[in-house]
Amino acid sequence: MIDVHSHMQFNAFKNDFDQVIKKAFENGVEIIINSSTSLESSNNAVELAEKYENLFAIIGIHPHDADKVEVGWDKELIRIAKSSKKVVGIGEIGLDYYSHSSNGVVDPLIQKKVFIRQIEIANELNLPLQIHNRQAGNDILEIINDKLSIIKMDPPGMFHCMSGNIEFLKKVLDLGFFIGFDGNITYEGLAKGEDTLLPDLVKNTPIEKLVVETDAPLLAPIPYRGSRNEPAHVIIVGENIAKIKNLDKEKVEKITTENAKKIFNLS
Ligand SMILES: [Zn+2]
Ligand SMILES: [Zn+2]
């Protein structure tokens, strides 16, 4: 199984990092891809990927950090990408219009500018996109459709931690993107501001287009909800996908692993 979106470089794992990844690999996780939110976390993700064979890095600026970058950030991101063969994508990038208690909503114009620049960088470097969307689906689609002429990666990448409605999901699939699901597919009821249950999105995503992720340390699946999430729990995400789609666990594992390898060019 491949966890395509984790944050092992975050402080939450600083004291027991080795045990956590050991447990993941012992439980059947084959590869962990750590996604980034800032230049600093990008550097840290690359550092880990250079140290451990089965760890890879996706580097980028999260929309919530879009107002914290300084002049020249894009050149630095390109430098980091070129510094290691273990960099397999640009992310997590996108738009986030959910008002967080810590910093509200970052100015959408700044978010869009940083998102667009990173789409350009990804295509200069031939790297797939890992997109973060929270209640900003229409604007994300508008930007991607606008930039279609420069997006030459095939597949173009994936939407991580899918949310939104079926119509949005279909548009994302039509653009060729893969869809990532996390432990929150095990939560009861609708998330704040959403109108479609996550299991319904799972049902409407062909298994050939689906990948699994944890977003660790966040979004621990039931029965671990509320505690620190970790890559080993991606197995639970896979089991729940199997249940929802009425497929064998083994089939979900095999196909989602192939999908992840295809998106991120892993052999
Ligand atoms: Zn995200
Ligand atoms: Zn994340």
CSV table of C-alpha atoms and ligand atoms in Angstrom, one decimal:
chain,number,residue,atom,x,y,z
A,1,MET,CA,0.0,0.0,0.0
A,2,ILE,CA,1.2,3.5,-0.7
A,3,ASP,CA,0.4,6.5,1.5
A,4,VAL,CA,0.4,9.3,-1.1
A,5,HIS,CA,0.0,12.1,1.3
A,6,SER,CA,1.5,12.2,4.7
A,7,HIS,CA,3.5,14.8,6.7
A,8,MET,CA,6.2,12.8,8.5
A,9,GLN,CA,8.4,15.8,8.5
A,10,PHE,CA,6.1,17.6,11.0
A,11,ASN,CA,7.1,18.1,14.6
A,12,ALA,CA,4.4,15.6,15.7
A,13,PHE,CA,6.8,12.8,14.7
A,14,LYS,CA,10.0,14.4,15.9
A,15,ASN,CA,10.4,12.1,18.9
A,16,ASP,CA,9.5,8.7,17.5
A,17,PHE,CA,9.9,9.1,13.8
A,18,ASP,CA,11.9,5.8,13.4
A,19,GLN,CA,9.3,3.7,15.3
A,20,VAL,CA,6.4,5.2,13.4
A,21,ILE,CA,7.9,4.4,9.9
A,22,LYS,CA,9.0,1.0,11.1
A,23,LYS,CA,5.5,0.2,12.2
A,24,ALA,CA,4.1,1.4,8.9
A,25,PHE,CA,6.4,-0.8,6.8
A,26,GLU,CA,5.8,-3.8,9.1
A,27,ASN,CA,2.1,-3.4,8.6
A,28,GLY,CA,2.4,-3.5,4.8
A,29,VAL,CA,2.9,0.1,3.8
A,30,GLU,CA,5.3,0.0,0.8
A,31,ILE,CA,6.0,3.7,0.3
A,32,ILE,CA,5.2,6.9,2.1
A,33,ILE,CA,5.1,10.2,0.2
A,34,ASN,CA,5.4,13.2,2.4
A,35,SER,CA,3.7,16.3,1.2
A,36,SER,CA,4.8,19.9,2.1
A,37,THR,CA,3.2,23.1,3.1
A,38,SER,CA,6.1,25.6,3.1
A,39,LEU,CA,9.7,26.0,1.9
A,40,GLU,CA,10.9,24.8,5.3
A,41,SER,CA,8.7,21.7,5.3
A,42,SER,CA,9.7,21.0,1.7
A,43,ASN,CA,13.3,21.0,2.7
A,44,ASN,CA,12.5,18.7,5.6
A,45,ALA,CA,10.5,16.3,3.4
A,46,VAL,CA,13.5,16.1,1.0
A,47,GLU,CA,15.9,15.5,3.8
A,48,LEU,CA,13.8,12.5,5.1
A,49,ALA,CA,13.4,11.1,1.5
A,50,GLU,CA,17.2,11.2,1.0
A,51,LYS,CA,17.7,9.3,4.2
A,52,TYR,CA,15.1,6.5,3.8
A,53,GLU,CA,14.7,4.5,0.6
A,54,ASN,CA,10.9,4.1,0.7
A,55,LEU,CA,10.2,7.7,1.5
A,56,PHE,CA,9.5,10.3,-1.2
A,57,ALA,CA,8.8,14.1,-1.2
A,58,ILE,CA,6.2,16.3,-2.7
A,59,ILE,CA,7.2,19.9,-2.3
A,60,GLY,CA,5.2,23.1,-2.4
A,61,ILE,CA,3.4,26.0,-0.6
A,62,HIS,CA,0.0,25.3,1.0
A,63,PRO,CA,-2.7,27.9,0.3
A,64,HIS,CA,-2.7,28.7,4.0
A,65,ASP,CA,0.9,29.6,3.8
A,66,ALA,CA,0.6,31.6,0.5
A,67,ASP,CA,0.7,34.9,2.4
A,68,LYS,CA,3.9,34.0,4.2
A,69,VAL,CA,6.3,33.5,1.2
A,70,GLU,CA,8.9,36.1,0.4
A,71,VAL,CA,10.2,37.4,-2.9
A,72,GLY,CA,12.2,34.7,-4.6
A,73,TRP,CA,10.2,31.8,-3.1
A,74,ASP,CA,9.6,30.3,-6.5
A,75,LYS,CA,13.3,30.1,-7.4
A,76,GLU,CA,13.9,28.4,-4.0
A,77,LEU,CA,11.2,25.9,-4.7
A,78,ILE,CA,12.7,25.1,-8.1
A,79,ARG,CA,16.1,24.7,-6.4
A,80,ILE,CA,14.8,22.3,-3.8
A,81,ALA,CA,13.0,20.3,-6.6
A,82,LYS,CA,16.2,20.0,-8.6
A,83,SER,CA,18.3,19.0,-5.5
A,84,SER,CA,16.9,15.5,-5.2
A,85,LYS,CA,15.6,12.7,-7.4
A,86,LYS,CA,13.2,11.8,-4.6
A,87,VAL,CA,11.0,14.8,-5.3
A,88,VAL,CA,8.0,13.3,-7.2
A,89,GLY,CA,5.4,16.1,-7.2
A,90,ILE,CA,4.4,19.6,-6.4
A,91,GLY,CA,2.0,20.0,-3.5
A,92,GLU,CA,0.1,20.5,-1.5
A,93,ILE,CA,-1.0,23.4,-3.6
A,94,GLY,CA,-4.4,24.8,-4.3
A,95,LEU,CA,-7.0,27.0,-2.7
A,96,ASP,CA,-8.6,26.9,0.8
A,97,TYR,CA,-11.6,29.1,1.6
A,98,TYR,CA,-12.4,27.5,4.9
A,99,SER,CA,-12.0,29.9,7.8
A,100,HIS,CA,-9.5,28.5,10.2
A,101,SER,CA,-9.6,29.6,13.8
A,102,SER,CA,-5.9,30.4,13.7
A,103,ASN,CA,-5.6,32.5,10.6
A,104,GLY,CA,-9.0,32.8,9.0
A,105,VAL,CA,-8.9,32.8,5.2
A,106,VAL,CA,-5.8,33.9,3.3
A,107,ASP,CA,-6.6,36.6,0.7
A,108,PRO,CA,-7.9,34.6,-2.3
A,109,LEU,CA,-5.9,36.7,-4.7
A,110,ILE,CA,-2.6,35.8,-3.0
A,111,GLN,CA,-3.7,32.1,-2.9
A,112,LYS,CA,-4.4,32.1,-6.6
A,113,LYS,CA,-1.1,33.8,-7.5
A,114,VAL,CA,0.9,31.3,-5.5
A,115,PHE,CA,-1.2,28.3,-6.9
A,116,ILE,CA,-0.8,29.4,-10.5
A,117,ARG,CA,3.0,29.9,-10.2
A,118,GLN,CA,3.3,26.4,-8.8
A,119,ILE,CA,1.3,24.9,-11.7
A,120,GLU,CA,3.8,26.6,-14.0
A,121,ILE,CA,6.8,25.3,-12.0
A,122,ALA,CA,5.4,21.8,-11.9
A,123,ASN,CA,5.2,21.8,-15.7
A,124,GLU,CA,8.6,23.3,-16.1
A,125,LEU,CA,9.9,20.4,-14.1
A,126,ASN,CA,7.6,17.7,-15.4
A,127,LEU,CA,6.2,17.0,-12.0
A,128,PRO,CA,2.5,16.0,-11.2
A,129,LEU,CA,0.3,18.2,-9.1
A,130,GLN,CA,-1.0,17.3,-5.6
A,131,ILE,CA,-4.0,19.6,-5.1
A,132,HIS,CA,-5.5,20.7,-1.8
A,133,ASN,CA,-9.1,22.0,-2.1
A,134,ARG,CA,-11.3,23.1,0.7
A,135,GLN,CA,-14.5,24.8,-0.3
A,136,ALA,CA,-12.8,26.3,-3.3
A,137,GLY,CA,-13.6,23.7,-6.0
A,138,ASN,CA,-15.0,26.1,-8.6
A,139,ASP,CA,-12.1,28.5,-8.5
A,140,ILE,CA,-9.6,25.6,-8.7
A,141,LEU,CA,-11.3,24.2,-11.7
A,142,GLU,CA,-11.4,27.7,-13.3
A,143,ILE,CA,-7.6,28.0,-12.8
A,144,ILE,CA,-6.8,24.5,-14.1
A,145,ASN,CA,-9.0,25.0,-17.2
A,146,ASP,CA,-7.3,28.3,-17.8
A,147,LYS,CA,-3.9,26.6,-17.6
A,148,LEU,CA,-4.7,23.5,-19.6
A,149,SER,CA,-2.4,24.5,-22.4
A,150,ILE,CA,0.6,24.4,-20.2
A,151,ILE,CA,-0.3,21.3,-18.2
A,152,LYS,CA,1.5,18.5,-20.1
A,153,MET,CA,1.9,15.9,-17.4
A,154,ASP,CA,-0.2,12.8,-18.1
A,155,PRO,CA,-1.8,12.1,-15.7
A,156,PRO,CA,-1.7,15.8,-14.5
A,157,GLY,CA,-1.7,14.7,-10.8
A,158,MET,CA,-4.3,14.1,-8.1
A,159,PHE,CA,-6.7,15.9,-5.8
A,160,HIS,CA,-5.9,15.0,-2.2
A,161,CYS,CA,-8.4,14.5,0.6
A,162,MET,CA,-11.4,14.7,-1.8
A,163,SER,CA,-14.4,16.7,-0.8
A,164,GLY,CA,-17.2,18.5,-2.7
A,165,ASN,CA,-20.2,17.1,-4.6
A,166,ILE,CA,-20.5,14.4,-7.3
A,167,GLU,CA,-20.7,17.0,-10.1
A,168,PHE,CA,-17.3,18.5,-9.0
A,169,LEU,CA,-15.8,15.0,-8.7
A,170,LYS,CA,-16.9,14.2,-12.2
A,171,LYS,CA,-15.3,17.4,-13.6
A,172,VAL,CA,-12.0,16.5,-11.8
A,173,LEU,CA,-12.0,13.0,-13.2
A,174,ASP,CA,-12.8,14.3,-16.7
A,175,LEU,CA,-9.6,16.4,-16.4
A,176,GLY,CA,-7.6,13.2,-15.9
A,177,PHE,CA,-6.8,13.7,-12.2
A,178,PHE,CA,-6.7,10.8,-9.7
A,179,ILE,CA,-8.6,11.1,-6.4
A,180,GLY,CA,-7.2,10.6,-2.9
A,181,PHE,CA,-9.2,9.6,0.2
A,182,ASP,CA,-8.2,9.7,3.9
A,183,GLY,CA,-9.4,8.4,7.3
A,184,ASN,CA,-12.2,11.0,7.3
A,185,ILE,CA,-14.2,8.6,5.1
A,186,THR,CA,-14.9,6.7,8.3
A,187,TYR,CA,-16.5,9.7,10.1
A,188,GLU,CA,-20.2,9.8,10.5
A,189,GLY,CA,-22.3,12.5,8.8
A,190,LEU,CA,-21.3,15.6,6.8
A,191,ALA,CA,-18.3,17.7,7.5
A,192,LYS,CA,-18.9,21.4,8.1
A,193,GLY,CA,-19.9,23.2,4.9
A,194,GLU,CA,-20.2,20.0,2.8
A,195,ASP,CA,-23.4,18.6,1.3
A,196,THR,CA,-22.1,15.2,0.0
A,197,LEU,CA,-21.1,12.3,2.2
A,198,LEU,CA,-17.5,11.1,1.5
A,199,PRO,CA,-18.5,7.4,1.0
A,200,ASP,CA,-20.7,8.7,-1.9
A,201,LEU,CA,-17.7,10.3,-3.5
A,202,VAL,CA,-15.8,7.0,-3.0
A,203,LYS,CA,-18.6,5.1,-4.7
A,204,ASN,CA,-18.4,7.5,-7.6
A,205,THR,CA,-14.7,7.3,-8.1
A,206,PRO,CA,-13.6,4.3,-10.3
A,207,ILE,CA,-11.0,2.2,-8.4
A,208,GLU,CA,-8.7,2.8,-11.4
A,209,LYS,CA,-8.6,6.5,-10.4
A,210,LEU,CA,-8.3,6.1,-6.7
A,211,VAL,CA,-5.4,6.5,-4.3
A,212,VAL,CA,-5.2,6.2,-0.5
A,213,GLU,CA,-3.6,8.6,2.0
A,214,THR,CA,-3.5,9.5,5.7
A,215,ASP,CA,-2.7,13.2,5.9
A,216,ALA,CA,-0.9,12.1,9.1
A,217,PRO,CA,-0.7,13.5,11.8
A,218,LEU,CA,-4.2,14.7,10.9
A,219,LEU,CA,-7.5,12.8,10.1
A,220,ALA,CA,-7.0,9.6,12.0
A,221,PRO,CA,-9.6,7.0,11.0
A,222,ILE,CA,-12.1,5.5,13.4
A,223,PRO,CA,-11.3,4.0,15.9
A,224,TYR,CA,-8.3,6.3,16.3
A,225,ARG,CA,-10.2,9.6,15.6
A,226,GLY,CA,-8.8,12.4,17.7
A,227,SER,CA,-5.4,10.9,18.2
A,228,ARG,CA,-2.3,11.4,16.1
A,229,ASN,CA,-2.6,9.8,12.8
A,230,GLU,CA,0.2,7.8,11.2
A,231,PRO,CA,1.0,6.1,7.9
A,232,ALA,CA,0.3,2.6,9.2
A,233,HIS,CA,-3.4,3.7,9.3
A,234,VAL,CA,-3.5,3.9,5.5
A,235,ILE,CA,-4.3,0.2,5.7
A,236,ILE,CA,-7.5,1.1,7.5
A,237,VAL,CA,-8.4,3.6,4.8
A,238,GLY,CA,-7.9,0.9,2.2
A,239,GLU,CA,-10.1,-1.5,4.1
A,240,ASN,CA,-12.9,1.0,4.3
A,241,ILE,CA,-12.6,1.8,0.6
A,242,ALA,CA,-12.9,-2.0,-0.1
A,243,LYS,CA,-16.0,-2.1,2.2
A,244,ILE,CA,-17.7,0.9,0.6
A,245,LYS,CA,-17.0,-0.3,-3.0
A,246,ASN,CA,-17.7,-3.9,-2.2
A,247,LEU,CA,-14.3,-5.0,-3.5
A,248,ASP,CA,-11.6,-7.4,-2.1
A,249,LYS,CA,-9.0,-5.7,0.2
A,250,GLU,CA,-6.3,-7.2,-1.9
A,251,LYS,CA,-7.7,-5.7,-5.1
A,252,VAL,CA,-7.9,-2.2,-3.6
A,253,GLU,CA,-4.3,-2.6,-2.3
A,254,LYS,CA,-3.0,-3.7,-5.7
A,255,ILE,CA,-4.8,-1.2,-7.9
A,256,THR,CA,-4.3,1.8,-5.6
A,257,THR,CA,-0.6,1.0,-5.4
A,258,GLU,CA,-0.3,0.8,-9.2
A,259,ASN,CA,-2.2,4.1,-9.5
A,260,ALA,CA,0.2,5.9,-7.1
A,261,LYS,CA,3.2,4.5,-9.0
A,262,LYS,CA,1.7,5.8,-12.2
A,263,ILE,CA,1.0,9.3,-11.0
A,264,PHE,CA,4.3,9.8,-9.3
A,265,ASN,CA,6.5,7.7,-11.7
A,266,LEU,CA,7.6,5.3,-9.0
A,267,SER,CA,9.0,1.9,-10.1
B,1,ZN,ZN,-4.5,19.3,2.4
B,2,ZN,ZN,-1.9,17.6,4.2
